[in-house]
Coordinates of C-alpha atoms in Angstrom, one line a residue:
M1 CA -64.0 -45.2 -200.7
N2 CA -63.3 -41.9 -198.6
S3 CA -60.0 -41.6 -197.0
M4 CA -61.7 -42.4 -193.4
Q5 CA -63.3 -45.3 -194.6
S6 CA -60.1 -46.5 -196.1
I7 CA -58.4 -46.2 -192.8
E8 CA -60.9 -47.5 -190.7
S9 CA -61.0 -50.8 -193.1
L10 CA -57.0 -51.0 -192.9
A11 CA -57.3 -50.9 -188.8
A12 CA -60.4 -53.4 -189.0
G13 CA -58.3 -55.9 -190.3
D14 CA -59.7 -56.3 -194.0
A15 CA -56.4 -55.8 -195.5
Q16 CA -54.8 -59.5 -196.8
H17 CA -52.2 -58.9 -193.9
K18 CA -53.1 -58.3 -190.7
L19 CA -50.1 -56.6 -190.0
F20 CA -51.3 -53.5 -191.4
R21 CA -53.9 -53.5 -188.6
T22 CA -51.6 -52.2 -186.3
L23 CA -48.5 -51.2 -187.8
G24 CA -50.6 -49.1 -190.8
P25 CA -52.3 -46.5 -188.7
T26 CA -48.9 -45.6 -186.8
L27 CA -47.1 -45.5 -189.9
V28 CA -50.0 -42.9 -191.7
I29 CA -49.8 -40.9 -188.3
S30 CA -45.7 -41.1 -188.0
M31 CA -45.9 -38.9 -191.7
A32 CA -46.5 -35.6 -189.9
Y33 CA -43.1 -36.1 -188.1
I34 CA -41.3 -36.0 -191.8
D35 CA -41.4 -32.7 -193.3
L36 CA -39.1 -29.8 -194.4
G37 CA -39.9 -27.9 -190.7
K38 CA -39.0 -30.7 -188.6
W39 CA -35.9 -31.4 -190.5
L40 CA -34.9 -27.3 -190.1
V41 CA -35.9 -27.5 -186.5
A42 CA -33.7 -30.0 -186.0
V43 CA -30.7 -28.6 -188.1
D44 CA -30.9 -25.0 -186.7
A45 CA -31.0 -26.6 -182.8
G46 CA -27.9 -28.7 -183.7
S47 CA -26.0 -25.6 -185.2
R48 CA -26.8 -23.3 -182.3
F49 CA -26.7 -25.6 -179.3
G50 CA -24.8 -28.6 -180.6
Y51 CA -25.5 -31.8 -178.1
D52 CA -26.9 -29.7 -175.2
L53 CA -30.6 -30.8 -176.0
V54 CA -30.2 -34.3 -177.5
L55 CA -31.6 -35.9 -174.0
L56 CA -34.6 -33.5 -174.3
V57 CA -35.4 -34.6 -177.4
L58 CA -35.3 -38.3 -176.5
L59 CA -37.5 -37.5 -173.6
F60 CA -39.9 -35.7 -176.3
N61 CA -39.8 -38.9 -178.2
F62 CA -40.9 -41.3 -175.2
S63 CA -43.7 -38.7 -174.1
A64 CA -44.6 -38.8 -177.8
I65 CA -44.8 -42.8 -177.5
L66 CA -46.8 -42.6 -174.5
C67 CA -49.5 -40.4 -175.6
Q68 CA -49.7 -42.4 -179.0
Y69 CA -50.0 -45.3 -177.1
L70 CA -52.7 -44.0 -174.7
S71 CA -54.5 -42.7 -177.7
T72 CA -55.1 -46.1 -179.2
R73 CA -55.9 -47.8 -176.0
I74 CA -58.7 -44.9 -175.7
G75 CA -60.2 -45.5 -179.0
M76 CA -60.1 -49.3 -178.9
V77 CA -61.5 -49.8 -175.2
T78 CA -64.5 -47.1 -175.6
G79 CA -65.0 -47.5 -179.2
K80 CA -65.0 -43.5 -179.7
N81 CA -62.3 -41.2 -180.7
L82 CA -61.0 -38.8 -178.3
A83 CA -62.6 -35.7 -179.4
K84 CA -66.1 -37.4 -178.9
I85 CA -65.3 -38.6 -175.5
C86 CA -64.2 -35.1 -174.7
C87 CA -67.4 -33.5 -175.9
Q88 CA -69.3 -36.0 -173.8
E89 CA -66.8 -35.0 -170.4
Y90 CA -66.0 -31.4 -170.5
S91 CA -68.3 -28.1 -170.7
Q92 CA -69.0 -26.9 -174.1
V93 CA -66.4 -24.0 -173.6
I94 CA -63.7 -26.1 -172.8
C95 CA -64.5 -28.6 -176.0
V96 CA -64.5 -25.5 -178.0
V97 CA -61.2 -24.3 -177.0
L98 CA -59.7 -27.9 -177.1
G99 CA -61.2 -28.0 -180.8
L100 CA -59.2 -24.7 -181.6
Q101 CA -56.2 -25.7 -180.5
A102 CA -56.6 -29.0 -182.3
W103 CA -57.6 -27.2 -185.6
L104 CA -54.8 -24.7 -185.1
S105 CA -52.6 -27.7 -185.0
L106 CA -54.1 -28.9 -188.1
L107 CA -53.2 -25.7 -189.8
T108 CA -49.5 -25.8 -188.9
S109 CA -49.2 -28.9 -190.6
E110 CA -48.5 -29.4 -194.3
L111 CA -51.5 -29.8 -196.5
T112 CA -51.3 -31.1 -200.2
M113 CA -52.6 -33.7 -202.3
D114 CA -55.8 -35.7 -203.1
K115 CA -57.9 -37.2 -200.5
K116 CA -59.3 -40.4 -202.4
V117 CA -56.4 -42.9 -201.9
A118 CA -56.5 -46.9 -200.4
G119 CA -55.6 -47.5 -197.2
I120 CA -53.0 -50.1 -197.8
F121 CA -51.4 -47.9 -200.4
N122 CA -51.2 -45.3 -198.0
A123 CA -49.4 -47.1 -195.7
C124 CA -47.1 -48.8 -197.9
I125 CA -46.4 -45.2 -199.0
A126 CA -45.6 -44.2 -195.5
G127 CA -43.5 -47.1 -194.6
F128 CA -41.7 -46.7 -197.8
T129 CA -41.0 -43.0 -197.0
L130 CA -40.0 -43.7 -193.3
L131 CA -37.4 -46.4 -194.6
C132 CA -35.8 -44.6 -197.2
F133 CA -35.7 -41.4 -194.8
V134 CA -34.1 -43.4 -191.9
L135 CA -31.8 -45.4 -194.2
G136 CA -31.2 -42.5 -196.8
L137 CA -29.7 -40.5 -193.6
L138 CA -27.5 -43.2 -192.6
I139 CA -25.9 -44.1 -196.0
S140 CA -25.5 -40.4 -196.9
H141 CA -23.6 -39.4 -193.7
P142 CA -22.3 -42.6 -192.4
H143 CA -19.8 -41.2 -189.8
T144 CA -22.5 -39.8 -187.4
P145 CA -20.9 -40.0 -183.8
V146 CA -22.6 -41.4 -180.9
N147 CA -21.9 -38.6 -178.2
M148 CA -21.9 -39.8 -174.5
N149 CA -21.6 -36.4 -173.1
V150 CA -25.2 -35.8 -173.2
M151 CA -26.6 -37.0 -169.8
F152 CA -26.9 -33.7 -168.5
P153 CA -28.8 -31.0 -170.7
K154 CA -27.7 -27.2 -170.6
L155 CA -30.4 -25.1 -170.5
S156 CA -30.7 -21.0 -170.9
G157 CA -32.8 -18.6 -172.1
E158 CA -31.2 -18.8 -175.6
S159 CA -31.8 -22.4 -175.9
A160 CA -35.7 -22.0 -174.8
Y161 CA -37.0 -21.2 -178.2
S162 CA -35.2 -24.3 -179.9
L163 CA -36.7 -26.2 -177.0
M164 CA -40.4 -25.5 -177.5
A165 CA -39.4 -26.3 -181.6
L166 CA -38.4 -29.4 -181.1
L167 CA -41.2 -30.2 -178.5
G168 CA -43.4 -29.1 -181.3
T169 CA -41.7 -31.2 -183.7
N170 CA -41.8 -34.3 -181.5
I171 CA -45.2 -34.3 -180.3
I172 CA -48.3 -33.3 -182.3
V173 CA -51.4 -32.5 -180.8
H174 CA -54.1 -33.3 -183.5
N175 CA -52.5 -36.8 -184.1
F176 CA -54.1 -37.8 -180.5
Y177 CA -57.7 -37.3 -182.0
T178 CA -56.7 -38.7 -185.4
H179 CA -54.9 -42.0 -183.8
S180 CA -57.8 -42.7 -182.0
A181 CA -60.7 -42.3 -184.6
F182 CA -58.5 -44.8 -186.7
V183 CA -58.2 -47.7 -184.3
Q184 CA -61.6 -47.3 -182.6
V185 CA -63.2 -49.9 -185.1
Q186 CA -61.3 -52.6 -183.4
R187 CA -63.3 -52.6 -180.4
R188 CA -65.6 -54.9 -182.7
S189 CA -63.1 -57.5 -183.6
S190 CA -63.5 -60.9 -182.6
V191 CA -60.4 -62.1 -183.9
H192 CA -58.0 -60.6 -181.3
T193 CA -58.5 -59.5 -177.9
L194 CA -57.8 -56.3 -176.7
G195 CA -54.8 -57.2 -174.3
S196 CA -53.2 -58.7 -177.7
L197 CA -53.8 -55.5 -179.8
F198 CA -52.4 -53.4 -177.2
H199 CA -49.3 -54.8 -177.1
D200 CA -49.0 -55.1 -181.1
H201 CA -49.8 -51.1 -181.2
L202 CA -47.3 -50.4 -178.6
F203 CA -44.6 -52.9 -180.4
S204 CA -45.5 -50.5 -184.0
I205 CA -45.1 -47.3 -182.3
L206 CA -41.9 -48.1 -180.5
F207 CA -40.6 -49.3 -183.8
I208 CA -41.7 -46.4 -185.9
F209 CA -41.1 -43.7 -183.2
T210 CA -37.5 -45.0 -182.8
G211 CA -36.6 -44.7 -186.1
I212 CA -38.3 -40.8 -186.0
F213 CA -35.8 -40.0 -182.9
L214 CA -32.9 -41.6 -185.1
V215 CA -33.6 -39.3 -187.5
N216 CA -33.7 -36.2 -185.2
Y217 CA -30.6 -37.4 -184.0
I218 CA -28.7 -37.5 -186.9
L219 CA -29.9 -34.3 -188.2
L220 CA -28.9 -32.3 -184.8
S221 CA -25.6 -34.1 -184.2
S222 CA -24.7 -33.7 -187.6
A223 CA -25.6 -29.5 -187.7
A224 CA -23.6 -29.7 -184.3
D225 CA -20.6 -31.1 -186.1
E226 CA -20.7 -29.1 -189.3
S227 CA -21.6 -25.9 -188.2
S228 CA -18.6 -25.3 -186.4
D229 CA -19.3 -21.6 -185.7
T230 CA -21.7 -20.7 -188.4
L231 CA -25.2 -20.2 -187.2
V232 CA -28.3 -20.8 -189.2
M233 CA -29.9 -17.4 -189.2
N234 CA -32.0 -17.9 -192.5
F235 CA -33.7 -20.3 -195.1
Q236 CA -30.5 -20.3 -197.3
D237 CA -28.2 -20.9 -194.1
A238 CA -30.2 -24.0 -193.3
M239 CA -30.2 -25.4 -197.1
E240 CA -26.3 -24.8 -197.0
Q241 CA -26.1 -26.7 -193.7
M242 CA -28.1 -29.8 -195.0
H243 CA -26.0 -29.9 -198.1
Q244 CA -23.1 -30.4 -195.7
I245 CA -24.9 -33.1 -193.8
F246 CA -26.3 -35.0 -196.8
T247 CA -22.9 -35.6 -198.7
N248 CA -24.4 -37.9 -201.1
P249 CA -25.0 -36.4 -204.5
A250 CA -28.1 -38.3 -204.8
A251 CA -29.3 -37.2 -201.5
P252 CA -31.6 -34.0 -202.6
I253 CA -33.3 -36.2 -205.1
V254 CA -34.3 -38.8 -202.5
L255 CA -35.4 -35.9 -199.9
L256 CA -37.4 -34.2 -202.8
V257 CA -39.3 -37.9 -203.2
I258 CA -39.6 -38.2 -199.2
L259 CA -41.2 -34.7 -199.1
L260 CA -43.5 -35.7 -202.0
F261 CA -44.9 -39.1 -200.5
S262 CA -44.9 -37.4 -196.9
S263 CA -47.1 -34.6 -197.9
H264 CA -49.5 -37.1 -199.5
I265 CA -50.0 -38.8 -196.3
I266 CA -50.0 -35.5 -194.5
S267 CA -52.6 -34.3 -196.4
L268 CA -54.9 -37.3 -195.9
T269 CA -54.0 -37.3 -191.9
C270 CA -55.0 -33.6 -191.8
I271 CA -58.2 -34.4 -193.7
V272 CA -59.4 -37.0 -191.9
S273 CA -58.2 -35.1 -188.4
G274 CA -60.3 -32.1 -189.7
D275 CA -63.4 -34.0 -190.1
V276 CA -63.0 -35.7 -186.6
I277 CA -62.8 -32.6 -185.1
S278 CA -65.3 -30.6 -186.7
E279 CA -67.9 -33.0 -186.2
N280 CA -67.2 -33.4 -182.7
F281 CA -65.9 -30.2 -181.4
F282 CA -68.1 -27.9 -183.1
G283 CA -70.8 -30.4 -184.4
V284 CA -70.1 -29.2 -188.2
K285 CA -69.8 -31.8 -190.5
L286 CA -68.6 -30.5 -193.9
P287 CA -67.4 -32.9 -197.1
L288 CA -63.8 -33.9 -196.9
S289 CA -63.1 -31.5 -200.0
A290 CA -63.9 -28.7 -197.8
H291 CA -61.8 -29.5 -195.0
H292 CA -58.9 -30.1 -197.8
L293 CA -59.7 -26.5 -199.6
L294 CA -60.3 -25.0 -196.2
H295 CA -56.8 -25.9 -194.7
K296 CA -54.9 -25.6 -197.8
G297 CA -56.3 -22.4 -198.8
L298 CA -55.6 -20.9 -195.4
A299 CA -52.0 -22.1 -195.1
M300 CA -51.0 -20.8 -198.5
I301 CA -52.6 -17.0 -197.3
L302 CA -50.3 -17.4 -194.3
T303 CA -47.3 -18.4 -196.7
I304 CA -48.1 -15.6 -199.1
Y305 CA -48.2 -13.2 -196.2
C306 CA -45.0 -14.1 -194.5
A307 CA -43.3 -13.9 -197.7
K308 CA -44.4 -10.3 -198.5
V309 CA -43.6 -9.6 -194.8
A310 CA -40.0 -10.9 -194.5
G311 CA -39.5 -12.5 -197.8
S312 CA -37.4 -15.8 -197.5
E313 CA -36.5 -15.2 -193.9
G314 CA -40.3 -14.9 -193.2
I315 CA -40.7 -18.3 -194.8
Y316 CA -38.1 -20.0 -192.4
Q317 CA -39.5 -17.9 -189.5
L318 CA -43.0 -19.6 -190.4
L319 CA -41.3 -23.2 -190.5
I320 CA -39.9 -22.5 -186.9
M321 CA -42.7 -20.8 -185.7
C322 CA -45.2 -23.4 -186.4
P323 CA -43.6 -26.3 -184.2
V324 CA -43.4 -23.8 -181.0
I325 CA -47.2 -23.1 -181.6
Q326 CA -47.8 -26.8 -181.7
A327 CA -45.9 -26.9 -178.2
M328 CA -47.9 -24.5 -176.9
L329 CA -51.1 -26.6 -177.4
L330 CA -49.9 -29.3 -176.0
P331 CA -49.9 -29.5 -172.1
S332 CA -53.6 -28.9 -172.0
S333 CA -53.8 -31.4 -175.0
I334 CA -52.4 -34.2 -172.6
I335 CA -54.7 -33.7 -169.8
P336 CA -57.8 -35.3 -171.7
I337 CA -55.6 -38.5 -172.5
L338 CA -54.2 -38.8 -169.0
R339 CA -57.5 -38.3 -167.4
V340 CA -59.7 -40.6 -169.7
S341 CA -57.1 -43.6 -169.8
S342 CA -57.0 -43.9 -166.3
S343 CA -60.7 -43.3 -165.6
R344 CA -62.2 -46.6 -164.2
L345 CA -65.7 -45.4 -165.3
L346 CA -64.4 -45.1 -168.9
M347 CA -62.0 -47.6 -169.3
G348 CA -63.1 -50.5 -167.1
R349 CA -60.5 -53.2 -166.6
Y350 CA -58.4 -51.7 -169.1
R351 CA -57.6 -48.6 -167.3
I352 CA -54.0 -48.0 -167.6
A353 CA -51.6 -49.1 -164.3
L354 CA -50.4 -46.8 -161.9
C355 CA -46.8 -47.1 -163.3
V356 CA -48.1 -45.9 -166.8
E357 CA -50.2 -43.3 -165.0
I358 CA -47.1 -41.7 -163.4
F359 CA -45.0 -41.7 -166.5
A360 CA -48.0 -40.0 -168.3
F361 CA -47.8 -37.3 -165.6
L362 CA -44.2 -37.0 -166.0
A363 CA -44.5 -36.5 -169.7
F364 CA -47.1 -33.7 -169.0
L365 CA -44.9 -32.2 -166.2
L366 CA -42.4 -31.9 -169.1
A367 CA -44.5 -30.3 -171.5
V368 CA -45.7 -27.7 -168.6
F369 CA -42.2 -26.9 -167.6
T370 CA -41.1 -26.3 -171.5
N371 CA -43.9 -23.9 -171.8
I372 CA -43.1 -22.1 -168.5
I373 CA -39.6 -21.6 -169.4
F374 CA -40.3 -20.1 -172.6
T375 CA -43.4 -17.8 -171.1
A376 CA -40.7 -16.5 -168.4
E377 CA -38.3 -16.0 -171.2
I378 CA -40.0 -14.4 -173.3
L379 CA -41.6 -12.0 -170.9
F380 CA -38.5 -11.2 -168.6
G381 CA -35.7 -12.4 -170.6
D382 CA -32.8 -10.6 -172.9
S383 CA -32.2 -13.4 -175.0
T384 CA -31.5 -12.9 -178.8
W385 CA -34.8 -14.4 -180.1
T386 CA -36.6 -12.5 -177.5
N387 CA -35.1 -9.3 -179.0
N388 CA -36.0 -10.9 -182.7
L389 CA -39.7 -11.1 -181.5
K390 CA -40.0 -7.7 -180.3
G391 CA -38.5 -6.1 -183.4
D392 CA -35.3 -4.7 -181.3
T393 CA -32.5 -6.3 -183.7
G394 CA -34.4 -4.8 -187.1
S395 CA -35.2 -8.0 -188.3
P396 CA -39.0 -8.3 -189.5
A397 CA -41.2 -10.6 -187.3
I398 CA -44.3 -12.7 -188.6
L399 CA -46.0 -12.4 -185.7
P400 CA -46.4 -9.4 -183.2
Y401 CA -44.5 -10.0 -179.9
S402 CA -47.5 -9.1 -177.8
V403 CA -49.6 -12.0 -179.9
I404 CA -46.8 -14.6 -179.1
V405 CA -46.8 -13.5 -175.0
L406 CA -50.7 -13.6 -175.3
A407 CA -50.8 -16.8 -176.7
S408 CA -48.3 -18.5 -174.3
C409 CA -49.8 -17.0 -171.0
A410 CA -53.5 -18.0 -172.6
S411 CA -52.1 -21.9 -172.9
I412 CA -50.8 -22.1 -169.6
G413 CA -53.8 -20.5 -167.8
F414 CA -56.3 -23.2 -169.9
T415 CA -53.9 -26.0 -168.8
L416 CA -54.4 -24.6 -165.2
L417 CA -58.2 -24.5 -165.8
L418 CA -58.3 -28.2 -167.4
A419 CA -56.1 -29.4 -164.4
V420 CA -58.6 -28.6 -161.8
T421 CA -61.5 -29.5 -164.1
P422 CA -62.7 -33.2 -163.4
L423 CA -64.6 -35.4 -165.9
K424 CA -68.0 -35.2 -165.8
S425 CA -68.4 -39.1 -165.4
A426 CA -66.1 -38.7 -162.3
S427 CA -68.0 -36.1 -160.9
N428 CA -71.4 -38.0 -161.1
E429 CA -69.7 -40.8 -159.4
A430 CA -68.3 -38.9 -156.9
Q431 CA -71.9 -37.3 -156.0
T432 CA -73.5 -40.8 -156.5
H433 CA -71.0 -41.9 -153.7
L434 CA -71.8 -39.0 -151.8
S435 CA -75.6 -39.2 -151.8
S436 CA -75.3 -42.9 -151.1
V437 CA -72.9 -42.5 -148.2
H438 CA -75.5 -39.4 -146.9
S439 CA -78.6 -41.5 -147.4
Q440 CA -76.6 -44.6 -145.4
R441 CA -76.1 -42.1 -142.7
E442 CA -79.6 -41.0 -142.5
T443 CA -80.8 -44.6 -142.6
L444 CA -78.2 -45.3 -139.9
G445 CA -79.3 -42.3 -137.9
T446 CA -83.1 -43.0 -138.2
T447 CA -82.5 -46.8 -136.9
H448 CA -80.3 -45.5 -134.0
R449 CA -83.0 -42.9 -132.9
E450 CA -85.9 -45.9 -133.4
A451 CA -83.6 -48.3 -131.0
T452 CA -83.4 -45.3 -128.6
C453 CA -86.8 -44.7 -128.4
L454 CA -87.5 -48.3 -128.0
E455 CA -84.9 -48.6 -125.3
K456 CA -86.6 -45.4 -123.7
N457 CA -90.3 -47.2 -123.6
E458 CA -88.8 -50.5 -122.4
D459 CA -87.2 -48.3 -119.5
E460 CA -90.6 -46.6 -118.9
E461 CA -92.6 -49.9 -118.8
F462 CA -90.1 -51.2 -116.5
E463 CA -90.1 -48.5 -114.1
S464 CA -94.1 -48.4 -114.0
C465 CA -94.0 -52.1 -113.3
S466 CA -91.8 -51.9 -110.8
V467 CA -93.7 -49.2 -109.3
G468 CA -96.8 -50.9 -109.5
A469 CA -95.5 -53.9 -107.9
F470 CA -93.8 -51.8 -105.0
L471 CA -97.2 -50.4 -104.3
M472 CA -99.3 -53.7 -104.6
G473 CA -96.7 -55.0 -102.0
S474 CA -96.8 -52.2 -99.8
S475 CA -100.7 -52.4 -99.8
E476 CA -100.8 -56.4 -99.1
G477 CA -98.2 -55.7 -96.1
H478 CA -100.2 -53.0 -94.7
T479 CA -103.3 -55.2 -95.0
E480 CA -101.6 -58.1 -93.3
S481 CA -100.3 -55.9 -90.3
V482 CA -104.0 -54.5 -90.1
H483 CA -105.0 -58.4 -89.5
E484 CA -102.6 -58.8 -87.0
H485 CA -103.5 -55.7 -85.1
T486 CA -107.1 -56.7 -85.2

């Protein structure tokens, strides 16, 4: 049984426990949020800006919950994954760009381990890993404060880079396509109604992503309290910071086990995502082993390049840069989810309510504004991280400044293009409606002209009859007058 079939079997309810029907796919998806890069981003942001970004992290987490929930609705209602729907509803050029974005999102994720595993076993590993991660953090750092002075985040040009990294760690693009592919088989189920499945999936996503936010909050707040005036500048500083956070001596071993388990599940999801993306966006069907080797090989090449260019500092920059790239891809990837889930033609009576649509639009605006702030700062700002990217500080940069500028501007431009591009089904519906209205108007116009002509003919006939009667009356009167005169 390959990886895709095992997850489909899990989502279809073939397991002994129906709990895995909704909780299993979400657990597998959530492993993408547990890796070393995500930890370093939270520690780096906490050490630099304290509690200033906590509220925004919470909003990012809500946005991730909403996007994953809408992805599951799309998969269950349509019986198709999101990538396939995008290919049917957008032009080929747009689909290629969306596919490249999803593939780039895959490339920034961890790629390890084997592809032939059972779905329930993967779900158990994922659940065990997440549980150990959350409880391990609580036990190893029990005095985590709950700071209430986070209602108004303090934003600046210096925090724009960390803000983008936090956005990329909380919302991952290729998970949209993967989650919809996992649950699309549930449309064929006759055991549960779609309405009950929606509620079950929402509960599972809320439960798991709340744990993910708790992890991010603990790391961020702990780094804010432990760092004092020490900033995390490289990989070694980050490791020393994490050693201060995890006070329990067994914490490093537990974290190593968690990394091994999470990397295994991340490898599985990346292989499945690569299969879904390549088949639907590019029309290429590759063996699952080819996806594994391709992503693994490219990731190794990039890692070796960064290590050669900047050493251990280059590896640290790579781990922070990957979530930033994820955040650049995010706004344009939310638009198809928003359009499809609110489409009456595609979703029927299961289209999202107006309030949910408003929340999804606000999540989209949050991602867009974060990218705009980042782009404005990188173009016109003079912050420390901007100078580092330009190479003004003397530290080596793993990506040229011009590449980052072009990528951020291209991302915003493509987002604007998608924002004004409707779905093909919506365009066809609008054209059909206009055609029907036009035909109705022509029919009404023809009927009106026929009625006008009929009235005109009747008036002419009436006038001719009146004239004839008048003439006949006049002739009769004239005849009578002649007889009388005679």
